[in-house]
Amino acid sequence: IPVVQVQDCWKIYKLGGEIVRALKGVNLTIQPGEFICLMGPSGSGKSTLLHLSAGLDRMTKGDILIDGVSLRQLPEAHLSALRHEKIGFIFQSYNLIPALSAVENVELPLMFSAVNSKKLRQRAMQLLERVGLGDRLHHKPAQLSGGQQQRVSIARSLVSNPSLVVADEPTANLDRQTGQEILELLRELNTNFGVTILVSTHDPNVAKYANRIIHLSDGQIVQEVKS
Ligand code: ADP
Ligand code: ADP
């Protein structure tokens, strides 16, 4: 069963008198274990498609299924629960809490869950080791480089063992070399741990990391390249 099924999806924004057709009948199926990259010019609909696929926003027409659950009529509370349970988020600005240490930031999504705090600490430490930060557990975000902060946020995205990790321009604030290291890490997590990943990026070098590249233009998928 696919992780995400986007079915003839439309997103129309109404801003004052202006109507923007951000997505125009998009179809996309993401299978478990895929690493998919969304590419395309600014304004082509990448963020909109990424946000809709993660249940962060509502489509105007069509449907999206996450792990087989239709989002179309799903009440907000269920949608929120589904997001917390099934989706991991990586942001271009990392969105770490400055007052918390790396390990506490990773624990945060499950801090108020039923998970036992010793188990949670173990899991957070394990994830930080997995992203190469085993020796930075108690550092605060300000004591870490941009690349290290993004690694913390990647570890945080994995703490609930999500079906899908979405990353909107995860390398936008990093220099080229560090950006490549982050993409390399995502690929490692994908191949070694089967994490399903959907990334939007401008980085043309991403081709070598993804197993499928989807090109958007003006709200439509115009090309798909598998590798
Ligand atoms: P990309 O991520 O490829 O740059 P977006 O998905 O952000 O593209 O935007 C697609 C189109 O939808 C653009 O024309 C953008 O201006 C418009 N858009 C995006 N978000 C909103 C919004 N919240 N309200 C109105 N228009 C929006
Ligand atoms: P709740 O469902 O409890 O109201 P949110 O909807 O704010 O919580 O957050 C659910 C998940 O979606 C969180 O992991 C959060 O980081 C992520 N998220 C919230 N807003 C955005 C956004 N604008 N873009 C990307 N991810 C977001």
Short mmCIF file of N, CA, C and O and ligand atoms in Angstrom, two decimals, residues 13-15 20-23 40-49 57 168-169 200 202 216, ligand 1:
data_model
loop_
_atom_site.label_atom_id
_atom_site.label_comp_id
_atom_site.label_asym_id
_atom_site.label_seq_id
_atom_site.Cartn_x
_atom_site.Cartn_y
_atom_site.Cartn_z
N TYR A 13 -5.76 28.98 -4.75
CA TYR A 13 -5.72 30.02 -3.71
C TYR A 13 -6.52 31.21 -4.19
O TYR A 13 -6.40 31.63 -5.34
N LYS A 14 -7.31 31.76 -3.31
CA LYS A 14 -8.02 33.02 -3.62
C LYS A 14 -7.48 34.10 -2.70
O LYS A 14 -7.56 34.01 -1.49
N LEU A 15 -6.88 35.08 -3.31
CA LEU A 15 -6.28 36.19 -2.55
C LEU A 15 -6.96 37.46 -3.01
O LEU A 15 -6.66 37.97 -4.08
N VAL A 20 -5.24 32.00 -7.85
CA VAL A 20 -4.01 31.33 -8.28
C VAL A 20 -4.25 29.83 -8.32
O VAL A 20 -4.59 29.23 -7.29
N ARG A 21 -4.07 29.23 -9.48
CA ARG A 21 -4.16 27.78 -9.58
C ARG A 21 -2.76 27.20 -9.33
O ARG A 21 -1.96 27.11 -10.24
N ALA A 22 -2.51 26.83 -8.08
CA ALA A 22 -1.16 26.40 -7.70
C ALA A 22 -0.90 24.95 -8.12
O ALA A 22 0.22 24.59 -8.45
N LEU A 23 -1.94 24.11 -8.08
CA LEU A 23 -1.82 22.72 -8.59
C LEU A 23 -3.01 22.45 -9.49
O LEU A 23 -4.15 22.77 -9.14
N GLY A 40 11.63 22.29 -9.89
CA GLY A 40 10.86 23.18 -10.74
C GLY A 40 11.09 24.61 -10.34
O GLY A 40 11.55 24.87 -9.23
N PRO A 41 10.77 25.54 -11.23
CA PRO A 41 11.02 26.95 -10.93
C PRO A 41 10.20 27.43 -9.75
O PRO A 41 9.22 26.80 -9.36
N SER A 42 10.63 28.52 -9.18
CA SER A 42 9.91 29.16 -8.08
C SER A 42 8.48 29.45 -8.52
O SER A 42 8.26 29.93 -9.63
N GLY A 43 7.52 29.08 -7.67
CA GLY A 43 6.12 29.32 -8.00
C GLY A 43 5.47 28.19 -8.79
O GLY A 43 4.29 28.27 -9.14
N SER A 44 6.22 27.10 -9.04
CA SER A 44 5.66 26.02 -9.86
C SER A 44 4.74 25.09 -9.06
O SER A 44 4.05 24.24 -9.65
N GLY A 45 4.74 25.22 -7.72
CA GLY A 45 3.82 24.42 -6.92
C GLY A 45 4.48 23.37 -6.03
O GLY A 45 3.79 22.56 -5.41
N LYS A 46 5.80 23.40 -5.91
CA LYS A 46 6.52 22.39 -5.12
C LYS A 46 6.07 22.39 -3.65
O LYS A 46 5.73 21.34 -3.11
N SER A 47 6.12 23.56 -3.03
CA SER A 47 5.73 23.64 -1.61
C SER A 47 4.30 23.23 -1.41
O SER A 47 3.97 22.54 -0.44
N THR A 48 3.45 23.68 -2.30
CA THR A 48 2.03 23.34 -2.18
C THR A 48 1.84 21.84 -2.24
O THR A 48 1.14 21.27 -1.38
N LEU A 49 2.49 21.18 -3.18
CA LEU A 49 2.35 19.73 -3.30
C LEU A 49 2.93 19.01 -2.08
O LEU A 49 2.34 18.06 -1.55
N ASP A 57 -2.22 21.06 4.63
CA ASP A 57 -3.14 22.01 4.03
C ASP A 57 -4.19 21.19 3.27
O ASP A 57 -3.98 20.01 3.00
N ASP A 168 11.24 20.58 2.92
CA ASP A 168 11.04 21.68 1.99
C ASP A 168 12.34 22.47 1.91
O ASP A 168 12.72 23.14 2.86
N GLU A 169 13.05 22.35 0.79
CA GLU A 169 14.33 23.07 0.60
C GLU A 169 15.28 22.89 1.79
O GLU A 169 15.75 23.88 2.36
N SER A 200 11.76 18.86 -1.61
CA SER A 200 11.74 19.85 -2.67
C SER A 200 13.06 20.59 -2.62
O SER A 200 13.60 20.86 -1.55
N HIS A 202 16.10 23.17 -5.07
CA HIS A 202 16.61 23.81 -6.29
C HIS A 202 17.94 23.20 -6.68
O HIS A 202 18.45 23.49 -7.76
N LEU A 216 8.04 19.94 -11.78
CA LEU A 216 6.78 20.68 -11.83
C LEU A 216 6.96 21.95 -12.64
O LEU A 216 8.03 22.57 -12.62
P1 ADP B 1 7.15 26.71 -5.21
O1 ADP B 1 7.29 25.97 -3.92
O2 ADP B 1 7.43 25.86 -6.41
O3 ADP B 1 7.91 27.99 -5.25
P2 ADP B 1 4.44 27.30 -4.27
O4 ADP B 1 3.75 26.01 -4.08
O5 ADP B 1 5.00 27.99 -3.09
O6 ADP B 1 5.60 27.10 -5.38
O7 ADP B 1 3.46 28.32 -5.02
C1 ADP B 1 2.69 27.99 -6.16
C2 ADP B 1 1.81 29.17 -6.51
O8 ADP B 1 0.82 29.35 -5.50
C3 ADP B 1 2.55 30.49 -6.62
O9 ADP B 1 1.96 31.25 -7.64
C4 ADP B 1 2.32 31.11 -5.27
O10 ADP B 1 2.37 32.52 -5.35
C5 ADP B 1 0.94 30.64 -4.92
N1 ADP B 1 0.71 30.50 -3.47
C6 ADP B 1 1.39 29.69 -2.64
N2 ADP B 1 0.92 29.77 -1.38
C7 ADP B 1 -0.09 30.68 -1.42
C8 ADP B 1 -0.99 31.21 -0.44
N3 ADP B 1 -0.94 30.82 0.84
N4 ADP B 1 -1.89 32.13 -0.86
C9 ADP B 1 -1.95 32.53 -2.14
N5 ADP B 1 -1.15 32.04 -3.12
C10 ADP B 1 -0.22 31.15 -2.77
#
